[in-house]
Each structure stands twice: as structure tokens, then as C-alpha cells.
XYZ file of C-alpha atoms in Angstrom:
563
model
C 10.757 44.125 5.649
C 7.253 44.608 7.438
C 4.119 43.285 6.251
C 1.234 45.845 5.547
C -1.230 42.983 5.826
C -0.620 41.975 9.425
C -3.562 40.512 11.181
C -5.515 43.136 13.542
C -3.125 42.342 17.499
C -4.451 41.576 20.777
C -3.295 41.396 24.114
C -1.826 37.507 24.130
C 1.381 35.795 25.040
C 1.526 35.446 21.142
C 2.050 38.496 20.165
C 5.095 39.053 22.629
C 8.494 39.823 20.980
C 11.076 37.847 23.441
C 14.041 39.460 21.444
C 13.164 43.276 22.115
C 10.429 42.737 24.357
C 7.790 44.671 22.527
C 4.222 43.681 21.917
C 3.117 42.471 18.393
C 0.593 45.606 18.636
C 3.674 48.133 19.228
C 5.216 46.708 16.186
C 2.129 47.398 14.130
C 1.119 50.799 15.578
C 4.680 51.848 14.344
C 4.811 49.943 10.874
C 1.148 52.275 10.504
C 2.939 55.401 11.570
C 6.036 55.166 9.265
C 3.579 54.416 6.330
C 1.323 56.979 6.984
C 3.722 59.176 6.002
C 3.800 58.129 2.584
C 0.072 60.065 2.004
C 1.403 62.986 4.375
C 4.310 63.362 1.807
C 2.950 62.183 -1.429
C 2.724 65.851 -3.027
C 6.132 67.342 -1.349
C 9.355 67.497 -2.849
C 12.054 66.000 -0.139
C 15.316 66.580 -0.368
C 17.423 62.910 -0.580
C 21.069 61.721 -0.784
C 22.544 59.489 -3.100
C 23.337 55.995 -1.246
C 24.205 53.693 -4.141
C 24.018 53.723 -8.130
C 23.150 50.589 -9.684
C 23.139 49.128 -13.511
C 19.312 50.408 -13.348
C 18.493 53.037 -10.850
C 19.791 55.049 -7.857
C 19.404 54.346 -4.434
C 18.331 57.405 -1.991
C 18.028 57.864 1.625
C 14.906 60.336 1.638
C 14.548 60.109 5.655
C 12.175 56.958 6.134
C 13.543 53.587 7.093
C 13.108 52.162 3.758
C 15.309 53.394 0.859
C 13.525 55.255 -2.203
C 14.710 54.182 -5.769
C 15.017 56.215 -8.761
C 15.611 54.779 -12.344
C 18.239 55.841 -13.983
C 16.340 56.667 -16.905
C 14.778 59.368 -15.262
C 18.014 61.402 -14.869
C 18.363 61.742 -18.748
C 22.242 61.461 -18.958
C 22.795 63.428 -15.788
C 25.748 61.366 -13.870
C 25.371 61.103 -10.193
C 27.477 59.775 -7.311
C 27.118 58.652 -3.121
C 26.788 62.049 -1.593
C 24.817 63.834 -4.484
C 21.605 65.301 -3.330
C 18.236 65.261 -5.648
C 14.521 66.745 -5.052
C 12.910 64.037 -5.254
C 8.868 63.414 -4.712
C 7.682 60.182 -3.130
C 4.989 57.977 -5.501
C 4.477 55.025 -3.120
C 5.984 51.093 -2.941
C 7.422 48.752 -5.443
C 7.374 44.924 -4.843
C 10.116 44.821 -2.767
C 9.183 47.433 -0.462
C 11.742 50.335 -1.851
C 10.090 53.662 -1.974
C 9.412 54.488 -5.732
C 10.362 58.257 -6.071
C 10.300 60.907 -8.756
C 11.930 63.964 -9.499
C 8.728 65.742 -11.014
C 6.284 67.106 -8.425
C 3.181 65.176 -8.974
C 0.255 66.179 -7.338
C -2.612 63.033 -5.998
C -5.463 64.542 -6.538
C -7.741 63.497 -3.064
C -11.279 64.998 -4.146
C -13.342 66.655 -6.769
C -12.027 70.073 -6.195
C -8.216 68.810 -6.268
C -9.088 67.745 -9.575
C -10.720 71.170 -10.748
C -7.319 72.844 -9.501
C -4.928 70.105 -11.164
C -7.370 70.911 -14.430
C -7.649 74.821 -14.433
C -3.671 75.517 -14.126
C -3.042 72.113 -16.140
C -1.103 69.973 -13.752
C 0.392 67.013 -14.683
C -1.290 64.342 -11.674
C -0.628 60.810 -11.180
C -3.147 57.936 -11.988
C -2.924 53.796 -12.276
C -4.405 52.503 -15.651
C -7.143 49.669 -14.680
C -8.398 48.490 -17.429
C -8.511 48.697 -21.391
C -12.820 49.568 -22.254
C -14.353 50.090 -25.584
C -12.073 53.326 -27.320
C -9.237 53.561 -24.866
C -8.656 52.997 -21.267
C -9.898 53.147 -17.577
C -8.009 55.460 -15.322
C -7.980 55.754 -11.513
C -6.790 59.320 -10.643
C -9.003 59.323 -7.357
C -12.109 58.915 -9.515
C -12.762 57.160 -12.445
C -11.243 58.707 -15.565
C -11.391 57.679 -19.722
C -8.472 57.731 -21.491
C -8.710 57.834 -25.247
C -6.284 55.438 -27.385
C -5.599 58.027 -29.133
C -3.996 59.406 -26.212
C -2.503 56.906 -24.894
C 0.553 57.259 -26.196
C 0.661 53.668 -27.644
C -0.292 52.185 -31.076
C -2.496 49.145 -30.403
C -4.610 47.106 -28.535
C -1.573 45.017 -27.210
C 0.675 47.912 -26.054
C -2.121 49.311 -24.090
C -3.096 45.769 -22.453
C 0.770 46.534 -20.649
C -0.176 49.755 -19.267
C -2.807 48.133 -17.320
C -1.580 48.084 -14.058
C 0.873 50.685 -14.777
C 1.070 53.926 -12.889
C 0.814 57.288 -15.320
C 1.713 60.474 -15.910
C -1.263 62.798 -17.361
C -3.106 65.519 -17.361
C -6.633 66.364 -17.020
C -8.557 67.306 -20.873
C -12.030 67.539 -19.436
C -13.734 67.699 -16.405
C -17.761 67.551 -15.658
C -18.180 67.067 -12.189
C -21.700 66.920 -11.879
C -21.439 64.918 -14.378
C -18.478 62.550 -13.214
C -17.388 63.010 -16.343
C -13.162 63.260 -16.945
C -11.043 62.656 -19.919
C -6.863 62.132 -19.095
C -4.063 62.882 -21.561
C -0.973 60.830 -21.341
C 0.920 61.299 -24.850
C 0.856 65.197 -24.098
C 2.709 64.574 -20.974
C 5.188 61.755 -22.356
C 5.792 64.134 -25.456
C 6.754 67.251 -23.318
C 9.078 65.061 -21.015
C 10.440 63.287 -24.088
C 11.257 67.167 -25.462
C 12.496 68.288 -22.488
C 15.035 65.125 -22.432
C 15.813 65.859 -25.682
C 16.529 69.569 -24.840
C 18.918 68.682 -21.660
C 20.732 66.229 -24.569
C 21.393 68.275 -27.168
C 22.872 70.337 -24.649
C 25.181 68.090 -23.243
C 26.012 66.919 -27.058
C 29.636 68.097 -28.413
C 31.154 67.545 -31.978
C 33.716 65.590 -32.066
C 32.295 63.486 -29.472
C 32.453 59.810 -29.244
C 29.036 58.320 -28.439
C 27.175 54.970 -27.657
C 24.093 54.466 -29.603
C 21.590 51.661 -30.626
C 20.532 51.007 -34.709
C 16.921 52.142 -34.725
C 15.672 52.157 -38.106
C 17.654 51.857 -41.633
C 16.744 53.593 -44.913
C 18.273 53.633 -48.305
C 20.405 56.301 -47.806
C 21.252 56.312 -43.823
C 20.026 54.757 -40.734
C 18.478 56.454 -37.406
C 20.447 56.047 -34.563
C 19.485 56.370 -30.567
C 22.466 58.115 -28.760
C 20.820 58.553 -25.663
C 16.976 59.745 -26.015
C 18.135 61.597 -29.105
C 17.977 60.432 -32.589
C 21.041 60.694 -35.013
C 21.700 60.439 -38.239
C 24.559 57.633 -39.591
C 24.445 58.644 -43.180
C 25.525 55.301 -45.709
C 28.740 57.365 -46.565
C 29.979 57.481 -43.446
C 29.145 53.660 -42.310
C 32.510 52.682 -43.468
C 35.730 53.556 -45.949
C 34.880 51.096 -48.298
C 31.805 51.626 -50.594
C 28.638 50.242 -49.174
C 25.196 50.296 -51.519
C 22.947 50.350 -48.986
C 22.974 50.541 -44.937
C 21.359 47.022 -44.267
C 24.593 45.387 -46.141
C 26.854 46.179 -43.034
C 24.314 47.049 -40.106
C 21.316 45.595 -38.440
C 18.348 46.426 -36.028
C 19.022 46.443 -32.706
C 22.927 46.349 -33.174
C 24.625 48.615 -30.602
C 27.550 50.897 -31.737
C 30.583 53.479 -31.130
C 29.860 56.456 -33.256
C 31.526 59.889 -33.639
C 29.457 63.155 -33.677
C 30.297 64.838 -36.806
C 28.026 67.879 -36.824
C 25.114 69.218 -34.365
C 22.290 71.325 -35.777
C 20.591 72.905 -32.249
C 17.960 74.946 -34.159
C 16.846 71.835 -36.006
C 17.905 69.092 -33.540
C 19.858 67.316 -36.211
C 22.739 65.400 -35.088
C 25.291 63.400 -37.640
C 27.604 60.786 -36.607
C 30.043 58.721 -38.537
C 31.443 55.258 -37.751
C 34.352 55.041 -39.932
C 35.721 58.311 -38.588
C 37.272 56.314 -35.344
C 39.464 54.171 -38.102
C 42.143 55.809 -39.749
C 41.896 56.742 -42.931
C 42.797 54.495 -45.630
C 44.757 57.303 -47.575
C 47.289 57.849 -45.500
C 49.140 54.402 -46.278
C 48.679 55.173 -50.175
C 51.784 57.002 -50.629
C 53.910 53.947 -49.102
C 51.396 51.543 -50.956
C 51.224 52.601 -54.320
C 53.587 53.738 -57.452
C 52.804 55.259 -60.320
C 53.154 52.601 -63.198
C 51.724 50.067 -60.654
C 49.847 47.107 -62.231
C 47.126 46.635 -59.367
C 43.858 44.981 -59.277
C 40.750 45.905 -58.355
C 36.968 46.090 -58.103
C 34.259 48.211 -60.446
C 31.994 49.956 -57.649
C 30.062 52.266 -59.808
C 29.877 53.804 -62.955
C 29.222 57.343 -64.522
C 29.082 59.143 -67.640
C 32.531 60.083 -67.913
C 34.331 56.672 -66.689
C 34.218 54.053 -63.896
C 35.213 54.081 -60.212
C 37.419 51.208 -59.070
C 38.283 50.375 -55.490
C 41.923 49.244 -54.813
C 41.182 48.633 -50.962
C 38.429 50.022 -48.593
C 38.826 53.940 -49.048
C 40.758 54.438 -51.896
C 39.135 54.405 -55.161
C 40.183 55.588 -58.272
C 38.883 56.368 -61.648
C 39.343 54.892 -65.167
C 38.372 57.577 -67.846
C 36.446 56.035 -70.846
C 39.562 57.837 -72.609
C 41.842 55.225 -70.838
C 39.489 51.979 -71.427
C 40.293 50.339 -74.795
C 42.930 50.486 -77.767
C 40.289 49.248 -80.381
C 37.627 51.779 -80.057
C 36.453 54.870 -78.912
C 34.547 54.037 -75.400
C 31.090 56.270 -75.164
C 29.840 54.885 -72.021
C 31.718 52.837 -69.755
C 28.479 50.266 -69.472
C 29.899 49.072 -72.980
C 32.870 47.574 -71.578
C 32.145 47.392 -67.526
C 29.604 46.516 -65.349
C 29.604 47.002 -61.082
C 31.431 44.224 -59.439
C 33.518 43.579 -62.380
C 37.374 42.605 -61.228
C 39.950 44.444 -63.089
C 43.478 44.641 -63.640
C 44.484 48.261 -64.303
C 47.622 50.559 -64.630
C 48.175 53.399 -61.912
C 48.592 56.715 -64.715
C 48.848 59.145 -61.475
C 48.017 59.518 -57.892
C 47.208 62.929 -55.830
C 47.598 62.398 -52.211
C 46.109 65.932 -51.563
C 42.933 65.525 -53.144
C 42.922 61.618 -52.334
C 42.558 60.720 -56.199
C 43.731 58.063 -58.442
C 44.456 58.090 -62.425
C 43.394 54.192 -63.488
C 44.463 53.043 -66.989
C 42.503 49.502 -67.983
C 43.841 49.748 -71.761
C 47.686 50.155 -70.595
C 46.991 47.421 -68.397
C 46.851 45.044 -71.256
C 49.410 46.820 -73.825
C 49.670 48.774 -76.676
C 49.000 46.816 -79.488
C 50.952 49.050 -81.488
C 54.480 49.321 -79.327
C 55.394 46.431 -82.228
C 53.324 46.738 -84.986
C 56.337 47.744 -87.588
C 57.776 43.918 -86.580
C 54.795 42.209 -86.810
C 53.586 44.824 -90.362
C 56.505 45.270 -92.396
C 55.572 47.092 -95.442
C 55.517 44.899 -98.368
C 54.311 42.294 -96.116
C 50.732 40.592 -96.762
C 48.361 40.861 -94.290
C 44.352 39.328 -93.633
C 41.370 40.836 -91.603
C 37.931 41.288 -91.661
C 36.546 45.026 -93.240
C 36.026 47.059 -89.952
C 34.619 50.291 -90.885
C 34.361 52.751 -93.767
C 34.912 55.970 -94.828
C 34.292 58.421 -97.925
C 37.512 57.359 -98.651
C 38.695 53.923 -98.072
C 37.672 51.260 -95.668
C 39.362 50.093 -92.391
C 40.601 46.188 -91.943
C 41.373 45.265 -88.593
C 44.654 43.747 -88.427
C 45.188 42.314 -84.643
C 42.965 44.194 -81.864
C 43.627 47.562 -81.122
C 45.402 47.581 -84.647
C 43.410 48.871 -87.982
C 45.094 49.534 -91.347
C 43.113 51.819 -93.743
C 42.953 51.086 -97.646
C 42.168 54.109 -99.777
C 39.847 54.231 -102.079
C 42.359 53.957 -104.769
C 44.079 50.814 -103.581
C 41.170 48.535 -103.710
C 41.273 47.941 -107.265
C 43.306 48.689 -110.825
C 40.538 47.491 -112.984
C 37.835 50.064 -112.433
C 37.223 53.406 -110.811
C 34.780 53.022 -107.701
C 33.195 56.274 -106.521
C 32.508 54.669 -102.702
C 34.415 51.464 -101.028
C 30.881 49.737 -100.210
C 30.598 49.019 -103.997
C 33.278 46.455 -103.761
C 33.750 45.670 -100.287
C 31.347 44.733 -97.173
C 31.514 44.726 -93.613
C 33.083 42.054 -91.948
C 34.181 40.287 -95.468
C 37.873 38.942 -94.951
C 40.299 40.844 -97.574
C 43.941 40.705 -97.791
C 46.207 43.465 -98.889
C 49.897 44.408 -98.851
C 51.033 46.974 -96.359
C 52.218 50.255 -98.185
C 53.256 52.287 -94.851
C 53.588 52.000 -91.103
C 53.708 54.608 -88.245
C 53.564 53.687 -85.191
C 53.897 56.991 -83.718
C 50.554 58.271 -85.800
C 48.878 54.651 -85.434
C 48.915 54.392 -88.919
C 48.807 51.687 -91.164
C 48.296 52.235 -95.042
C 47.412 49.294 -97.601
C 46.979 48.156 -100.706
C 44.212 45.683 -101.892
C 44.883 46.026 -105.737
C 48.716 45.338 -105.633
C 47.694 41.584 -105.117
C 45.424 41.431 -107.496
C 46.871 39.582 -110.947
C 46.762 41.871 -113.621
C 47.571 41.685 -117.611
C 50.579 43.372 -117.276
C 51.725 40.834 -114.443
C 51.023 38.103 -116.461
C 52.929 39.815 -120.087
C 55.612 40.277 -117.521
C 55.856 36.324 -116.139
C 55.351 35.235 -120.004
C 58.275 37.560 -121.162
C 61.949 38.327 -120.329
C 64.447 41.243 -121.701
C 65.601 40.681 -125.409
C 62.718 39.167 -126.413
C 61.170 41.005 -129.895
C 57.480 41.427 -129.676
C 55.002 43.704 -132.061
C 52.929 46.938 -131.080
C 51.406 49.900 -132.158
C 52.695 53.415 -131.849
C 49.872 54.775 -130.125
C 52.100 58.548 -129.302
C 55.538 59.332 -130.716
C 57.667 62.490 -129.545
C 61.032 63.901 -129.975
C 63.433 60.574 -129.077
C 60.688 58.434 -127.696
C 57.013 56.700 -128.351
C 54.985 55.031 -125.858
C 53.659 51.542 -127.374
C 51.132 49.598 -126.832
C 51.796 45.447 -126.631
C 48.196 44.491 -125.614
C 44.877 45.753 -124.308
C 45.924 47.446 -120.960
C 49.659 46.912 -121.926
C 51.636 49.816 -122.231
C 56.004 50.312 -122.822
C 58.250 53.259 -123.486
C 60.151 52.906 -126.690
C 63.560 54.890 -127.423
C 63.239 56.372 -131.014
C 66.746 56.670 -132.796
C 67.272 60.627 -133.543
C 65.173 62.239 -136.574
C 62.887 58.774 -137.004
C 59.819 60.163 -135.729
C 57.174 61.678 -138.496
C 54.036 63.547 -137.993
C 50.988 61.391 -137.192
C 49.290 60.634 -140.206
C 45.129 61.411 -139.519
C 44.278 57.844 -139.284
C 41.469 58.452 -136.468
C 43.698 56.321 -133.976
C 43.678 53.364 -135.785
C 46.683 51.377 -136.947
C 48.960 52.028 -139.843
C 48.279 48.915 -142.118
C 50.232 49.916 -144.791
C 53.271 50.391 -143.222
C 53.024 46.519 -141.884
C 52.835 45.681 -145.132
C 55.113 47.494 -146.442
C 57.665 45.321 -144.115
C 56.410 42.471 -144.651
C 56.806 42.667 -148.617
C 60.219 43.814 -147.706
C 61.145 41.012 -145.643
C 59.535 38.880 -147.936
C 61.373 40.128 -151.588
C 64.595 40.357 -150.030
C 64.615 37.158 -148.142
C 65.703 39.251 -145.214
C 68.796 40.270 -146.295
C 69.530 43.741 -147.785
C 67.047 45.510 -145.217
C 65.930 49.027 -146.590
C 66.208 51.939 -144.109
C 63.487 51.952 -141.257
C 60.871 53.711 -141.789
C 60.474 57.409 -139.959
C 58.110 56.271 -136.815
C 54.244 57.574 -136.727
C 51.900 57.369 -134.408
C 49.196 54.299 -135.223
C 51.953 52.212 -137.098
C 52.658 48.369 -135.535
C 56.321 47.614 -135.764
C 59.072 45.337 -134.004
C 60.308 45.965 -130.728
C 62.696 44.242 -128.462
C 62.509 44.124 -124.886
C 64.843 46.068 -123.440
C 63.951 45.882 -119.933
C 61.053 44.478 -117.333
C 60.383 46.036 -113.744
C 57.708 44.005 -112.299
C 57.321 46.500 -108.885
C 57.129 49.542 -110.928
C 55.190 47.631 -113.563
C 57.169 49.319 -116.067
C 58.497 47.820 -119.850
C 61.408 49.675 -122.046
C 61.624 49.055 -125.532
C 63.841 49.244 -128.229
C 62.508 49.881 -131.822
C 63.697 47.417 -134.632
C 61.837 47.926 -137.760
């Protein structure tokens, strides 16, 4: 590669080439003649061939001895091959002596009325940045320019320190020349070739497409993605099959990936890709995967008003109604029984492959508590539980969970009449009771809190047995019958013999003395023997009865009258 800083040649055996047998001074006056050409050329467009395409830029044969190089950058997605021709304009020499070229026309302005042209029809010219000065940057476009940071194109101090050195693109904002006085623009020009690169993009851009990209940014709900000059949009739904909260839990800055286009707005130069669109979807193995009646596990991804969304596997969720949570109690909000992340074994009610949705059951999961309630409740058993609720009438006792028996309000006690079950009972107070009635079809469970409570007539009962004679009082007497009563709260039917039974004598409900004496004198003169006819029965009189019969269940006594 020649030297442009050879030393000046003169006629001396020195400078003699023995291999070609020209003079150092030939050499130079031709290495000045090829690069002269570079300044005859600078502003013309030349017409080059494509030699080579490397990892980074394309190698062209533009007519000079040296190769020009283009990066590939520069030919926004356009593919090229050896043999392709490009208009191409010829900037100068890079370190290694390659030609830099571009494919925009840029004009060097060479004097003072070059740069009034470039500035009245708004040309884009060429300029090197030498140094960073108070507000911006010094710019050599033939004469001395100012640059404002502002437009730069760059955010601070230490991104414009690296264009120093740097050759621009820019265009001319003001221009005094009596004054000296010009202001560049280089943001304008790097914002109208970044929008005409986007333009040539979205054009080559087809849905459906699969495309290489680079993670540029993440939000909440998405992250930016560069496919190529163009920014798309990888929303968090579509980052993979299996839930995801947030974009930053699966992806990272700087990460490249394989994306599919999934939609293309040209008007707004939107694009949307998807990632888990190149995997199949999960749904398709559910049919061979999962049964209805299935006990499967799974994980509590999110909740909402109406129930909770489990995920079996990545993809395929389903839901668990708050109608389908719990046995014991009737589920408002799912939060009262889940929370996100829980693990949970659940029952598959149904599955519908065309809408890709799942039935979950967690209560079924763990059995219905009342498949054998009538073995484990047998009425007439005895049962314990804590008071679980109340009603107007009666109060709940929970029996096992998921299993509730209800006692009216008449079944809690024989000694008194209660108007509202909170007079006697409390929450949570342990009670037992004797079941009355089960159905497991209704989920019903009836009991009975007074039937094991002792009572008087319980206790005349265990103190007497059939035959024995006892005394009461007639307290109502009709045609062949009299109910009696043995005791405060003691009452017995008594079987009249035909035509005994008088009219009530107006004794104001209180007993018939005189008839007890009567008997007793009786018994008493005739030593017992000789016993006078009985006396017609009235209501209020005590006489003799014999037991004639006990029913402890029924709580029931029959007499027989005797005197």
C-alpha cells in the first residue's frame, strides 16, 4: 500500500527501483496522480461492482487501484452479492488505505459560495467534528462551523467527546459570511436517514415472518424490540405459553432473539411479534393428556372475582369457580381460601378443546363430606359440635367439616318456650343432640337438643314399672277416658269403665277432697273388705290408678282406674 508521506525524490542511485526499473520520483508522481482523483471525484456518484461481502461491510471495485468499502449498515437490509452494482460516492481513506464510500451524494463544500448553495437548497454536506467547545461542538466543513449539543444528535458530554474525530453528516442552519458565522445540524440529518431506513423496513416487513431482533428496553406490560432499525413490540402475553408477571422474569437487556411478526400497522409503524408462537401450542396435547374426572395438580396464577385460574402445565390453565371451592361454606371471594402461587390438587369437572378451557373442582378434590354421612349420623344416634350459625329458627352445629345439622327452635329445650335460639345457646359453645333425620341427597341433617335433656317424666318413668298403683287427680274426664295427672309436669291417660264418669263439679280446678275422704273412711270402716261401688269419676277428684303401661320414647303412661 503506498505511503502519502513519502519524502520529496531526487535524482540519486537511491531512489532507483532495481525490480521494475523505475525511479523513486516516477513512483511518487503516480501515487499523487491516483490520489488526486479522490478531490476530482469527491462530489460524483460512480458506478461500482460488488467484489466481496464481509461480516461488516462490502467490498467494491469503483475503478481506482484501491478497493472502496461500504458498511453494511448502510444498505438497511438490502442483500447484495459479487456482481451487484451500487452508486456509490467516494468520502476519502480509512486506516488501512480502503476507499471509504457512500451511497448518498454528499457534496464538500470548497469555498464560501459552495456553502451559500449547500445552505439555500438545504444540502446535506460532509464535515469532521474537531473538537467539543463551550455549548456544543467544533465543525470543519471547509470553514469553521458550531454545532449545538442540542443538535448533535447525542445526550451528553461523553457521547459527543466520540464524535470528535468523526466524519458527519449535516446540514447548514445558518450562514453569515461576512460574518464567518455558520451553525451545522446533524440530528436533522440522522433523523431523516433513520426514517427513511425505517420506511425501506417496514416495507420489506411481512406477517407471519420470522425475524432476528435484539431486547431493547422492557416495561411492565411488554418489551421494545430492534428487528432491524425498526422497533417492535413483544407484548408479556406473547413472551411465552406459560403465565409470566412481568417481562424482566424471562428476558433481559441486550439478549438477542427469534421472534414471529404477528401484526404490522404501516400507517402507525407498529409492528407486534410473539416468541411463543414458533412453539407449538400447549393445547393440542390436552386431549391425549387429560380426562375428565382427572385428579391433577397444579399452580394458583391469578385470581378474580368470580374464581381462580390454575395452571396445569405452561399454556393450559383452567378455572376453579368459587361455586366449586369448599363443602363448608359459601366462598365470596376466592382470596378467602387462595392466594397466587398456592399448589393445589383439584378435580377436572370438564374440558373444551375448542375454546381451550378447563372446568377445575378444588372441593371434589377432597370429597364430599356427605357421600357417608347416614353411616357415620344414624338417626337416634348422639352427636357433639360446636354452634355454627343461627337462624330465626334454630341454630346450626357443625358436625364434621363440610357437614352441619340444624336444631329447630323447638328442639332445644322442653322446659320453656324461647322466642330466639341466642337466648339459650352461643356461638361456638359445644352442644350435643340426638339426630332426628338425615338426607343426604338435600344435605340435611335435623336434631334434637331437648330429647337428651332429663326430664320429670324420664325420671317417674325409671322410678316406676307397669302394675304398679300410684294416686292422681282427674284433671279432664270424657266419655270412656280421663287424662290424670301423677305429678307437676306428669301427665297419663286413664280408661274409665262405661257410665263412671260424672259432670265436673265447679271446684275452680282444684281437687276433690271429699271424695278422698270419702275412701279413705271406707277403707278404713270396712277394714278393706266389703268395698262399696266406685264412685262415678269427676274431674278434680285424686283416686287410685294402676299402671297399665310405660313408653319411655313416646313418653307416654296408660292407666287403669281402681277406686
Amino acid at each position: 500500500m503506498p505511503n502519502p508521506s513519502l519524502p520529496d525524490s531526487s535524482p540519486s542511485p537511491e531512489n532507483s527501483n532495481p525490480e521494475n526499473g523505475k525511479s523513486f520520483g516516477a513512483l511518487l508522481s503516480e501515487f499523487e496522480q491516483s490520489h488526486s482523483r479522490k478531490s476530482d471525484d469527491g462530489g460524483r456518484q460512480i458506478q461500482a461492482t460488488v467484489i466481496a461481502v464481509s461480516a461488516e461491510q462490502v467490498f467494491l471495485d469503483i475503478g481506482f487501484k484501491t478497493e472502496g468499502v461500504l458498511p453494511l449498515q448502510a444498505l438497511a437490509g438490502e442483500a447484495v452479492k459479487p456482481g451487484d452494482t451500487l452508486m456509490v460516492t467516494v468520502k476519502g481513506r480509512d486506516a488501512e488505505g480502503y476507499y471509504e464510500v457512500s451511497r448518498l451524494r454528499i457534496a464538500q463544500p470548497k469555498d464560501w459560495s459552495s456553502l451559500e448553495r449547500a445552505f439555500a437548497y438545504k444540502e446535506i454536506i460532509e464535515g469532521t467534528v474537531t473538537a467539543v467547545v463551550k455549548g456544543g461542538l467544533s465543525v470543519d466543513i471547509g470553514v469553521r462551523a458550531f454545532m449545538p449539543a442540542s443538535r448533535s444528535g447525542v445526550r451528553d458530554t461523553a457521547e459527543m467527546e466520540k464524535l470528535v474525530g468523526q466524519q458527519i453528516r449535516c446540514r447548514i442552519l445558518k450562514l453569515e459570511v461576512t460574518e464567518e458565522d455558520v451553525v451545522v445540524d446533524r440530528r436533522a440529518v440522522a433523523e431523516e436517514e433513520e426514517r427513511a431506513l425505517k420506511g425501506r423496513r417496514y416495507s420489506e416487513l411481512r406477517e407471519g415472518d420470522t425475524v432476528h431482533g435484539e431486547i431493547r428496553s422492557l416495561t411492565d406490560y411488554g418489551a421494545f424490540v430492534d428487528i432491524g432499525g425498526v422497533d417492535a413490540l413483544l407484548h408479556v402475553g406473547d413472551i411465552s405459553w406459560s403465565h409470566i408477571s412481568k417481562p424482566a422474569d424471562a428476558l433481559s437487556l441486550g439478549q438477542q432473539i427469534e421472534a414471529k411478526i404477528l401484526k404490522i400497522d404501516a400507517e402507525k409503524q407498529r409492528v407486534s411479534i410473539g416468541l411463543k408462537q414458533l412453539q407449538p401450542h400447549p393445547w393440542d396435547a390436552v386431549p391425549a393428556r387429560y380426562k375428565t374426572g382427572d385428579r391433577v395438580h397444579g399452580t394458583v396464577t391469578r385470581l378474580a372475582d368470580f374464581g381462580a385460574f390454575v395452571e396445569l402445565e405452561p399454556g393450559v390453565e383452567g378455572l376453579i369457580h368459587v361455586s366449586e371451592m369448599s363443602w363448608v361454606k359459601k366462598v365470596r371471594k376466592p382470596s378467602d381460601l387462595l392466594k397466587q402461587g398456592d399448589t393445589v390438587e383439584v378435580v377436572i369437572l370438564g374440558i373444551n378443546t375448542a375454546e381451550r378451557r378447563l372446568s377445575l373442582g378444588l372441593k371434589q378434590a377432597l370429597g364430599d363430606p356427605w357421600a357417608d354421612a347416614s353411616r357415620k349420623f344414624p338417626a337416634g344416634s348422639v352427636v357433639e359440635g360446636p354452634v355454627a350459625g343461627f337462624t330465626k329458627f334454630g341454630a346450626f352445629v357443625e358436625l364434621a367439616e363440610g357437614v352441619q345439622g340444624m336444631v329447630h327452635i323447638s328442639e332445644i329445650s322442653a322446659e320453656k318456650r324461647i322466642n330466639h335460639p341466642q337466648d339459650v345457646l352461643k356461638l361456638g359453645q359445644q352442644v350435643k343432640a340426638q339426630v332426628l333425620e338425615v338426607d343426604p341427597a338435600k344435605r340435611q341433617l335435623r336434631l334434637s337438643i331437648k330429647k337428651l335433656v332429663p326430664v320429670s317424666m324420664d325420671e317417674y318413668m325409671a322410678e316406676h314399672k307397669p302394675g304398679d298403683l300410684v294416686t292422681g287427680r282427674l284433671i279432664e274426664v270424657s266419655a270412656g277416658a280421663g287424662r290424670v295427672e301423677l305429678g307437676e309436669g306428669i301427665e297419663a291417660i286413664c280408661r274409665l269403665p262405661e257410665g263412671s264418669a260424672a259432670a265436673a263439679p265447679e271446684t275452680g280446678g282444684k281437687a276433690d277432697l271429699s271424695s278422698l275422704t270419702s275412701m279413705l273412711q271406707a277403707r278404713w270402716k270396712g277394714g278393706g273388705q266389703n268395698k262399696p261401688a266406685p264412685e262415678p269419676a269427676r274431674s278434680g277428684q285424686i283416686r287410685s290408678f294402676r299402671i297399665a303401661a310405660l313408653d319411655p320414647g313416646a313418653k307416654s303412661i296408660r292407666l287403669e282406674l281402681v277406686s
